[in-house]
CSV table of C-alpha atoms and ligand atoms in Angstrom, one decimal:
chain,number,residue,atom,x,y,z
A,191,MET,CA,172.8,24.5,57.4
A,192,LEU,CA,173.3,27.4,59.6
A,193,ARG,CA,172.5,26.6,63.2
A,194,PHE,CA,173.2,28.0,66.6
A,195,LEU,CA,173.1,26.9,70.2
A,196,THR,CA,173.4,29.0,73.4
A,197,ALA,CA,174.4,27.9,76.9
A,198,GLY,CA,174.5,29.7,80.1
A,199,GLU,CA,172.6,30.8,83.2
A,200,SER,CA,171.7,34.4,84.0
A,201,HIS,CA,174.0,34.7,87.0
A,202,GLY,CA,176.5,32.0,86.0
A,203,GLN,CA,180.0,32.7,84.8
A,204,ALA,CA,179.2,33.4,81.2
A,205,LEU,CA,176.9,32.7,78.2
A,206,VAL,CA,178.4,30.8,75.3
A,207,VAL,CA,177.1,30.8,71.8
A,208,THR,CA,178.1,28.4,69.1
A,209,ILE,CA,177.3,29.2,65.4
A,210,GLU,CA,177.8,26.5,62.9
A,211,GLY,CA,177.5,26.6,59.1
A,212,LEU,CA,178.7,30.1,58.3
A,213,PRO,CA,180.7,30.4,55.1
A,214,ALA,CA,184.4,31.3,55.2
A,215,GLY,CA,185.4,34.9,54.6
A,216,LEU,CA,182.7,36.7,56.5
A,217,ALA,CA,184.2,39.9,57.9
A,218,ILE,CA,183.4,40.3,61.5
A,219,THR,CA,185.0,42.3,64.4
A,220,HIS,CA,184.7,42.6,68.1
A,221,ASP,CA,183.1,46.0,67.6
A,222,ASP,CA,180.4,44.7,65.3
A,223,LEU,CA,179.4,42.3,68.0
A,224,GLN,CA,179.5,44.9,70.8
A,225,ARG,CA,177.4,47.3,68.8
A,226,ASP,CA,174.3,45.2,68.9
A,227,LEU,CA,174.9,44.0,72.4
A,228,ALA,CA,175.0,47.7,73.5
A,229,ARG,CA,171.8,48.4,71.6
A,230,ARG,CA,170.1,45.5,73.5
A,231,ARG,CA,171.1,46.9,76.8
A,232,LEU,CA,169.5,50.3,76.1
A,233,GLY,CA,165.9,51.2,76.7
A,234,PHE,CA,164.0,53.2,79.3
A,235,GLY,CA,162.5,50.8,81.9
A,236,ARG,CA,165.4,48.4,82.1
A,237,GLY,CA,166.6,47.3,85.5
A,238,PRO,CA,169.7,48.4,87.3
A,239,ARG,CA,171.7,45.4,86.0
A,240,MET,CA,171.8,46.9,82.5
A,241,ARG,CA,173.7,49.9,83.8
A,242,PHE,CA,176.7,47.8,84.9
A,243,GLU,CA,176.5,44.7,82.7
A,244,ALA,CA,179.4,45.0,80.2
A,245,ASP,CA,178.8,42.0,78.0
A,246,GLU,CA,182.5,41.4,77.8
A,247,LEU,CA,183.3,39.1,74.8
A,248,VAL,CA,185.9,36.4,74.1
A,249,LEU,CA,186.0,35.3,70.5
A,250,LEU,CA,186.9,31.7,71.2
A,251,THR,CA,186.9,29.9,67.9
A,252,GLY,CA,186.2,30.1,64.2
A,253,ILE,CA,187.4,33.7,63.5
A,254,ARG,CA,190.9,34.6,62.4
A,255,HIS,CA,192.2,38.0,61.4
A,256,GLY,CA,188.7,39.4,61.2
A,257,ARG,CA,187.2,36.7,59.1
A,258,THR,CA,185.3,33.5,59.6
A,259,LEU,CA,187.1,30.3,58.7
A,260,GLY,CA,184.0,28.2,57.9
A,261,SER,CA,184.6,26.3,61.1
A,262,PRO,CA,182.2,26.6,64.1
A,263,VAL,CA,182.3,30.0,65.7
A,264,ALA,CA,182.1,30.0,69.5
A,265,ILE,CA,181.9,33.2,71.5
A,266,GLU,CA,181.8,33.7,75.3
A,267,ILE,CA,179.9,36.6,76.9
A,268,LYS,CA,181.0,37.1,80.5
A,269,ASN,CA,178.6,38.0,83.2
A,270,SER,CA,179.7,41.1,85.1
A,271,GLU,CA,178.0,39.9,88.2
A,272,TRP,CA,179.6,36.4,88.4
A,273,PRO,CA,181.9,37.3,91.4
A,274,LYS,CA,178.8,38.0,93.5
A,275,TRP,CA,177.2,34.7,92.5
A,276,THR,CA,180.1,32.2,92.8
A,277,GLU,CA,178.6,30.4,95.8
A,278,GLU,CA,174.9,30.5,94.8
A,279,MET,CA,175.8,29.2,91.4
A,280,ASP,CA,178.7,27.0,92.2
A,281,PRO,CA,178.8,23.9,90.0
A,282,ALA,CA,180.5,21.9,92.9
A,283,PRO,CA,178.1,19.8,95.2
A,284,GLY,CA,176.3,22.0,97.7
A,285,ALA,CA,173.0,23.6,98.5
A,286,PRO,CA,171.4,27.0,97.9
A,287,SER,CA,171.5,29.5,100.7
A,288,LYS,CA,167.8,29.9,100.5
A,289,LEU,CA,165.1,28.1,98.6
A,290,LEU,CA,162.9,30.2,96.3
A,291,SER,CA,159.7,28.2,96.8
A,292,THR,CA,157.1,30.8,95.9
A,293,PRO,CA,157.0,30.8,92.1
A,294,ARG,CA,156.1,33.9,90.1
A,295,PRO,CA,152.7,33.6,88.3
A,296,GLY,CA,153.3,33.8,84.5
A,297,HIS,CA,157.0,32.8,84.7
A,298,ALA,CA,158.5,29.5,83.9
A,299,ASP,CA,159.2,28.9,87.7
A,300,LEU,CA,156.2,26.7,88.7
A,301,THR,CA,155.8,24.5,85.7
A,302,GLY,CA,159.6,24.1,85.4
A,303,MET,CA,159.9,23.1,89.0
A,304,GLN,CA,157.2,20.5,88.6
A,305,LYS,CA,158.5,19.2,85.2
A,306,TYR,CA,162.2,18.9,86.3
A,307,GLY,CA,161.6,18.0,90.0
A,308,PHE,CA,163.2,21.0,91.6
A,309,ASP,CA,162.2,22.6,95.0
A,310,ASP,CA,164.1,25.9,94.1
A,311,ALA,CA,162.8,28.2,91.4
A,312,ARG,CA,166.4,29.4,90.8
A,313,ASP,CA,167.1,26.0,89.1
A,314,VAL,CA,164.6,27.1,86.5
A,315,LEU,CA,164.7,30.9,86.3
A,316,GLU,CA,168.4,31.1,85.8
A,317,ARG,CA,168.1,29.5,82.3
A,318,ALA,CA,164.6,30.9,81.6
A,319,SER,CA,165.9,34.4,82.1
A,320,ALA,CA,166.0,36.8,79.1
A,321,ARG,CA,169.7,37.2,79.9
A,322,GLU,CA,170.1,34.4,77.3
A,323,THR,CA,169.0,36.8,74.6
A,324,ALA,CA,172.5,38.4,74.7
A,325,ALA,CA,173.8,35.2,73.1
A,326,ARG,CA,171.1,35.2,70.5
A,327,VAL,CA,172.1,38.8,69.6
A,328,VAL,CA,175.7,37.7,69.0
A,329,ALA,CA,174.5,35.0,66.6
A,330,GLY,CA,172.3,37.6,65.0
A,331,VAL,CA,175.2,39.9,64.3
A,332,LEU,CA,176.9,37.1,62.2
A,333,ALA,CA,173.6,36.4,60.4
A,334,LYS,CA,173.1,40.1,59.7
A,335,ALA,CA,176.7,40.3,58.3
A,336,LEU,CA,176.0,37.4,55.9
A,337,LEU,CA,172.7,39.0,54.8
A,338,ALA,CA,174.4,42.4,54.3
A,339,GLU,CA,176.5,40.7,51.6
A,340,LEU,CA,173.2,40.3,49.7
A,341,GLY,CA,172.1,43.9,50.4
A,342,THR,CA,169.7,42.9,53.1
A,343,SER,CA,169.3,45.1,56.2
A,344,ILE,CA,167.1,44.6,59.3
A,345,LEU,CA,165.9,47.0,61.8
A,346,SER,CA,163.1,47.1,64.5
A,347,HIS,CA,161.1,49.8,66.3
A,348,THR,CA,158.7,49.9,69.1
A,349,VAL,CA,155.1,50.4,67.9
A,350,ALA,CA,153.3,49.8,71.2
A,351,LEU,CA,154.3,49.9,74.9
A,352,GLY,CA,152.1,49.8,78.0
A,353,GLY,CA,148.9,50.4,76.0
A,354,VAL,CA,150.4,53.4,74.2
A,355,GLU,CA,150.4,52.9,70.4
A,356,THR,CA,152.0,54.8,67.5
A,357,PRO,CA,149.0,56.5,65.9
A,358,GLU,CA,149.8,56.2,62.3
A,359,LEU,CA,152.5,53.9,60.9
A,360,HIS,CA,155.6,55.7,59.8
A,361,ARG,CA,158.1,53.0,59.1
A,362,PRO,CA,161.8,53.7,59.6
A,363,LYS,CA,164.2,53.0,56.7
A,364,PRO,CA,167.6,51.4,57.2
A,365,HIS,CA,169.2,54.9,57.4
A,366,ASP,CA,166.8,55.7,60.3
A,367,LEU,CA,168.3,53.1,62.5
A,368,ASP,CA,170.4,55.5,64.6
A,369,ALA,CA,167.4,57.8,65.1
A,370,VAL,CA,165.4,54.9,66.4
A,371,ASP,CA,168.2,53.8,68.7
A,372,GLU,CA,168.6,57.3,70.0
A,373,ASN,CA,165.0,57.3,71.2
A,374,GLU,CA,164.8,56.0,74.8
A,375,VAL,CA,162.1,53.5,74.0
A,376,ARG,CA,163.2,52.9,70.3
A,377,CYS,CA,160.0,54.4,69.1
A,378,PHE,CA,160.2,56.2,65.7
A,379,ASP,CA,157.5,58.7,66.7
A,380,ALA,CA,158.8,61.2,69.2
A,381,GLU,CA,155.5,62.3,70.6
A,382,THR,CA,154.3,58.7,71.2
A,383,SER,CA,157.6,57.9,72.9
A,384,VAL,CA,157.0,60.6,75.5
A,385,LYS,CA,153.7,58.9,76.4
A,386,MET,CA,155.4,55.6,76.5
A,387,ILE,CA,158.0,56.8,78.9
A,388,ALA,CA,155.2,58.3,81.1
A,389,ALA,CA,153.5,54.9,81.2
A,390,ILE,CA,156.7,53.2,82.2
A,391,LYS,CA,157.3,55.8,85.0
A,392,ALA,CA,153.7,55.2,86.2
A,393,ALA,CA,154.1,51.5,86.3
A,394,ALA,CA,157.5,51.7,87.9
A,395,LYS,CA,156.0,53.8,90.7
A,396,GLU,CA,153.6,51.0,91.5
A,397,GLY,CA,156.2,48.3,91.2
A,398,ASP,CA,154.4,46.9,88.1
A,399,SER,CA,155.6,45.8,84.6
A,400,LEU,CA,154.5,46.6,81.0
A,401,GLY,CA,154.5,44.8,77.7
A,402,GLY,CA,154.3,46.0,74.2
A,403,ILE,CA,154.9,45.4,70.5
A,404,ALA,CA,158.0,45.6,68.4
A,405,GLU,CA,157.9,45.7,64.6
A,406,VAL,CA,160.8,44.3,62.6
A,407,LEU,CA,161.5,45.3,59.0
A,408,ALA,CA,163.9,43.5,56.6
A,409,TYR,CA,164.8,45.5,53.5
A,410,GLY,CA,166.3,43.9,50.5
A,411,VAL,CA,165.4,40.3,51.3
A,412,PRO,CA,166.0,38.1,48.2
A,413,LEU,CA,162.9,36.6,46.6
A,414,GLY,CA,162.3,32.9,47.1
A,415,LEU,CA,163.5,32.2,50.6
A,416,GLY,CA,161.4,29.4,52.1
A,417,SER,CA,159.0,27.3,50.1
A,418,HIS,CA,155.3,26.5,49.6
A,419,VAL,CA,156.0,22.7,49.2
A,420,HIS,CA,156.2,21.6,52.9
A,421,TRP,CA,154.8,22.9,56.2
A,422,ASP,CA,158.2,23.0,57.7
A,423,ARG,CA,159.8,25.0,54.9
A,424,LYS,CA,157.3,27.9,54.9
A,425,ILE,CA,159.4,30.9,55.9
A,426,ASP,CA,156.6,32.6,57.9
A,427,GLY,CA,156.3,29.5,60.0
A,428,LEU,CA,160.0,29.4,60.6
A,429,ILE,CA,160.2,33.1,61.5
A,430,ALA,CA,157.2,32.8,63.8
A,431,GLN,CA,158.8,30.0,65.7
A,432,ALA,CA,162.1,31.9,66.0
A,433,ILE,CA,160.4,35.1,67.3
A,434,MET,CA,157.9,33.2,69.5
A,435,SER,CA,160.8,31.5,71.3
A,436,ILE,CA,162.0,34.9,72.6
A,437,GLN,CA,161.4,35.1,76.3
A,438,ALA,CA,158.0,36.8,77.2
A,439,VAL,CA,156.8,36.9,73.5
A,440,LYS,CA,153.3,35.6,73.2
A,441,GLY,CA,152.2,36.7,69.7
A,442,VAL,CA,153.6,37.1,66.2
A,443,GLU,CA,152.0,38.8,63.3
A,444,PHE,CA,153.1,39.3,59.6
A,445,GLY,CA,152.1,42.3,57.7
A,446,SER,CA,148.7,43.5,58.8
A,447,ALA,CA,147.4,39.9,59.5
A,448,PHE,CA,145.1,40.7,62.5
A,449,ARG,CA,143.5,43.7,60.7
A,450,GLN,CA,143.1,41.6,57.5
A,451,ALA,CA,141.1,39.0,59.4
A,452,GLY,CA,138.2,41.5,59.4
A,453,GLN,CA,138.7,42.8,55.9
A,454,ARG,CA,137.5,41.7,52.5
A,455,GLY,CA,140.0,39.9,50.1
A,456,SER,CA,139.8,42.9,47.7
A,457,GLU,CA,141.4,45.2,50.3
A,458,ALA,CA,143.6,42.8,52.2
A,459,HIS,CA,146.1,41.7,49.6
A,460,ASP,CA,149.0,43.4,47.8
A,461,ALA,CA,148.4,44.4,44.2
A,462,VAL,CA,151.1,43.5,41.7
A,463,HIS,CA,152.5,45.9,39.1
A,464,TYR,CA,155.2,45.5,36.6
A,465,ASP,CA,158.0,48.0,36.5
A,466,ALA,CA,160.0,47.6,33.2
A,467,SER,CA,163.1,49.3,34.8
A,468,PRO,CA,164.8,46.3,36.2
A,469,ASP,CA,163.9,45.7,39.8
A,470,ALA,CA,166.7,43.7,41.3
A,471,GLU,CA,164.7,42.3,44.2
A,472,SER,CA,161.6,41.0,42.4
A,473,GLY,CA,162.4,40.8,38.7
A,474,GLY,CA,160.2,43.9,38.0
A,475,PHE,CA,157.1,42.5,39.7
A,476,VAL,CA,156.4,45.1,42.4
A,477,ARG,CA,153.9,45.3,45.3
A,478,GLU,CA,153.5,48.9,46.6
A,479,THR,CA,152.1,47.7,49.9
A,480,ALA,CA,153.4,45.2,52.5
A,481,ARG,CA,150.1,43.8,53.8
A,482,ALA,CA,151.3,40.2,53.5
A,483,GLY,CA,154.6,41.2,55.3
A,484,GLY,CA,156.6,40.4,52.2
A,485,ILE,CA,155.7,36.6,52.3
A,486,GLU,CA,153.3,34.8,50.1
A,487,GLY,CA,152.8,31.0,50.1
A,488,GLY,CA,155.6,30.7,52.7
A,489,MET,CA,158.2,32.4,50.3
A,490,THR,CA,159.7,35.8,50.4
A,491,THR,CA,158.4,37.9,47.6
A,492,GLY,CA,161.4,40.3,47.3
A,493,GLY,CA,159.4,43.0,49.0
A,494,LEU,CA,159.7,44.4,52.5
A,495,VAL,CA,159.5,41.8,55.2
A,496,VAL,CA,157.4,42.9,58.1
A,497,ALA,CA,156.7,41.1,61.3
A,498,ARG,CA,155.5,42.1,64.8
A,499,ALA,CA,156.2,40.5,68.1
A,500,ALA,CA,153.9,41.0,71.1
A,501,MET,CA,155.6,40.9,74.5
A,502,LYS,CA,153.5,40.2,77.6
A,503,PRO,CA,154.3,42.4,80.7
A,504,LEU,CA,157.2,40.8,82.5
A,505,ALA,CA,156.1,38.2,85.1
A,506,THR,CA,158.6,39.4,87.6
A,507,LEU,CA,157.1,42.3,89.6
A,508,ASN,CA,159.0,44.7,91.8
A,509,ARG,CA,156.0,44.6,94.1
A,510,PRO,CA,154.5,41.1,93.7
A,511,THR,CA,150.7,41.3,94.3
A,512,LEU,CA,149.4,38.3,92.3
A,513,GLU,CA,148.6,35.3,94.4
A,514,THR,CA,150.7,32.2,94.2
A,515,VAL,CA,151.4,29.1,96.4
A,516,ASP,CA,154.4,28.1,98.3
A,517,VAL,CA,155.3,24.7,96.8
A,518,VAL,CA,156.7,23.4,100.2
A,519,THR,CA,153.9,24.6,102.6
A,520,LYS,CA,151.1,24.7,100.0
A,521,GLU,CA,150.0,28.0,101.6
A,522,SER,CA,148.7,30.9,99.6
A,523,THR,CA,151.2,33.8,99.4
A,524,VAL,CA,152.8,36.3,96.9
A,525,SER,CA,156.0,35.3,95.0
A,526,PHE,CA,159.6,36.0,96.0
A,527,LYS,CA,161.1,39.3,95.0
A,528,GLU,CA,163.7,39.4,92.3
A,529,ARG,CA,165.4,42.4,90.8
A,530,THR,CA,163.8,43.1,87.4
A,531,ASP,CA,163.0,45.5,84.5
A,532,VAL,CA,159.8,47.5,84.3
A,533,THR,CA,159.7,46.7,80.6
A,534,ALA,CA,162.1,45.0,78.1
A,535,VAL,CA,160.1,45.9,75.0
A,536,PRO,CA,162.8,48.3,73.6
A,537,ALA,CA,165.5,45.6,74.0
A,538,MET,CA,163.1,42.9,72.6
A,539,GLY,CA,163.2,44.7,69.2
A,540,VAL,CA,167.0,44.1,69.0
A,541,VAL,CA,166.5,40.4,69.8
A,542,VAL,CA,163.7,40.1,67.2
A,543,GLU,CA,166.1,41.5,64.6
A,544,ALA,CA,168.6,38.8,65.6
A,545,MET,CA,166.0,36.0,65.4
A,546,LEU,CA,164.7,37.2,62.0
A,547,ALA,CA,168.3,37.6,60.7
A,548,ILE,CA,169.1,34.0,61.7
A,549,VAL,CA,166.2,32.5,59.9
A,550,LEU,CA,166.7,34.6,56.7
A,551,ALA,CA,170.4,33.8,56.7
A,552,THR,CA,169.7,30.1,57.2
A,553,GLU,CA,167.2,30.1,54.3
A,554,ALA,CA,169.5,32.2,52.1
A,555,GLN,CA,172.3,29.7,52.7
A,556,ARG,CA,169.9,26.8,51.9
A,557,LYS,CA,168.9,28.5,48.6
A,558,PHE,CA,172.3,29.9,47.5
A,559,GLY,CA,174.8,27.6,49.3
A,560,GLY,CA,178.5,28.2,49.1
A,561,ASP,CA,181.5,27.4,51.3
A,562,SER,CA,182.9,30.9,51.0
A,563,VAL,CA,181.1,34.3,51.1
A,564,ALA,CA,182.3,34.9,47.4
A,565,GLU,CA,180.7,31.6,46.3
A,566,PHE,CA,177.5,32.4,48.2
A,567,LYS,CA,177.3,35.9,46.5
A,568,ARG,CA,178.0,34.5,43.0
A,569,ASN,CA,175.2,31.9,43.4
A,570,HIS,CA,172.8,34.7,44.6
A,571,ALA,CA,173.9,37.0,41.7
A,572,SER,CA,173.2,34.3,39.1
A,573,PHE,CA,169.7,33.6,40.5
A,574,MET,CA,169.0,37.4,40.5
A,575,ALA,CA,170.3,37.8,36.9
A,576,HIS,CA,167.6,35.5,35.6
A,577,LEU,CA,164.7,36.7,37.8
A,578,GLY,CA,163.4,39.2,35.2
A,579,GLU,CA,163.0,36.6,32.5
A,580,THR,CA,159.5,35.4,31.6
A,581,PRO,CA,159.0,32.0,33.3
A,582,SER,CA,157.9,30.3,30.1
A,583,ALA,CA,161.2,31.1,28.5
A,584,ALA,CA,162.7,28.3,30.5
A,585,ARG,CA,160.5,25.7,28.7
A,586,PRO,CA,162.3,23.6,26.1
B,754,LIG,C1,165.8,39.1,83.9
B,754,LIG,C2,165.9,39.9,85.1
B,754,LIG,C3,167.0,40.9,85.1
B,754,LIG,C4,167.3,41.5,83.8
B,754,LIG,C5,167.7,40.3,83.0
B,754,LIG,C6,166.5,39.4,82.7
B,754,LIG,O1,168.2,40.4,85.6
B,754,LIG,P1,168.7,40.4,87.1
B,754,LIG,O2,167.6,39.6,87.8
B,754,LIG,O3,170.0,39.8,87.2
B,754,LIG,O4,168.6,41.9,87.6
B,754,LIG,O5,168.3,42.5,83.9
B,754,LIG,O6,168.2,40.7,81.7
B,754,LIG,C7,169.6,40.6,81.5
B,754,LIG,C8,170.5,40.3,82.4
B,754,LIG,C9,170.0,40.9,80.2
B,754,LIG,O7,171.2,40.8,79.9
B,754,LIG,O8,169.0,41.1,79.4
B,754,LIG,C10,164.9,38.0,83.8
B,754,LIG,O9,164.4,37.6,84.8
B,754,LIG,O10,164.6,37.5,82.8
């Protein structure tokens, strides 16, 4: 089983990610990891930290001469700002220079303080911070590399930001990834992106924050990942959990789920056609639409996987106006000020890619197994070779 754990605080010395269960022989380089980390730092509306955060990497374990060994991979991502935080974040016994006792509404601050018994919001916010997503992206690069061995590629784009939505859905293909990344808000529609940027500028002027929606697309996903037989094996459930766990994400949708809720069955589903020319992904059974998001009965159909993540406006405001309460004096006030982004929606797309990749790679490994990448690919090829057969042919 592929699994990963992250450790680290936003202004601590470093983040660390451990990825366990990767097969041996997966090609990976420092540059591969840096590429997605750099993509995650981009995006109009990010705060000043992203301009100087370097995401310096140390490949600690599990990779030798550019390939995984099958042993746990541990990678460290240094925090550029650590020298400024050595006292405030010192692990040695001591006390904070000032207590953050006025929690930000909508953030983990207040409930975390109550649950863990802290009087300083920093004890909660340092780990709740979306800085942690850098570690997820590193794990995601390894998962993407494993999926690429099966011909799967994943990309995301921004479809809504600050109330501005892409008017008609024009979905990018894998070769459009650079074009999406070159856009300052990672929107595939240039005209819409201009309006999104204007919305960010307006919110920035007022010290406010914005949310939005990223759509993630996985092309070439093998048929049959996940299962209909148990609630905790349904792949849409697993993907939803993984995406929902991203900081500030409050909603997940597959295909056109929310629109379908108001439609009739005859218009909501994906019709099935047979294409005699062998279709590697689905054994010749083709759906022209992706209304179900490429998942039926908790299993991937072999079609395009489509999910959307809705991010709330960040709870940290450059100009805090929402009422809160000082946990020490119990007096009504506004929250403490903390440097922040106006929006992190463009970056969220890259994190959603990582989380989707991790779930798909985990399920691909569960289905195809293999201690080496070569064995994993052989098992996959064998399954695919029989997909086109009529199911009843298997009967004795
Ligand atoms: C974050 C607040 C900002 C963001 C940070 C997430 O950090 P800081 O308070 O240090 O300026 O820049 O994001 C990252 C550091 C990152 O790498 O994405 C928050 O409160 O969640």
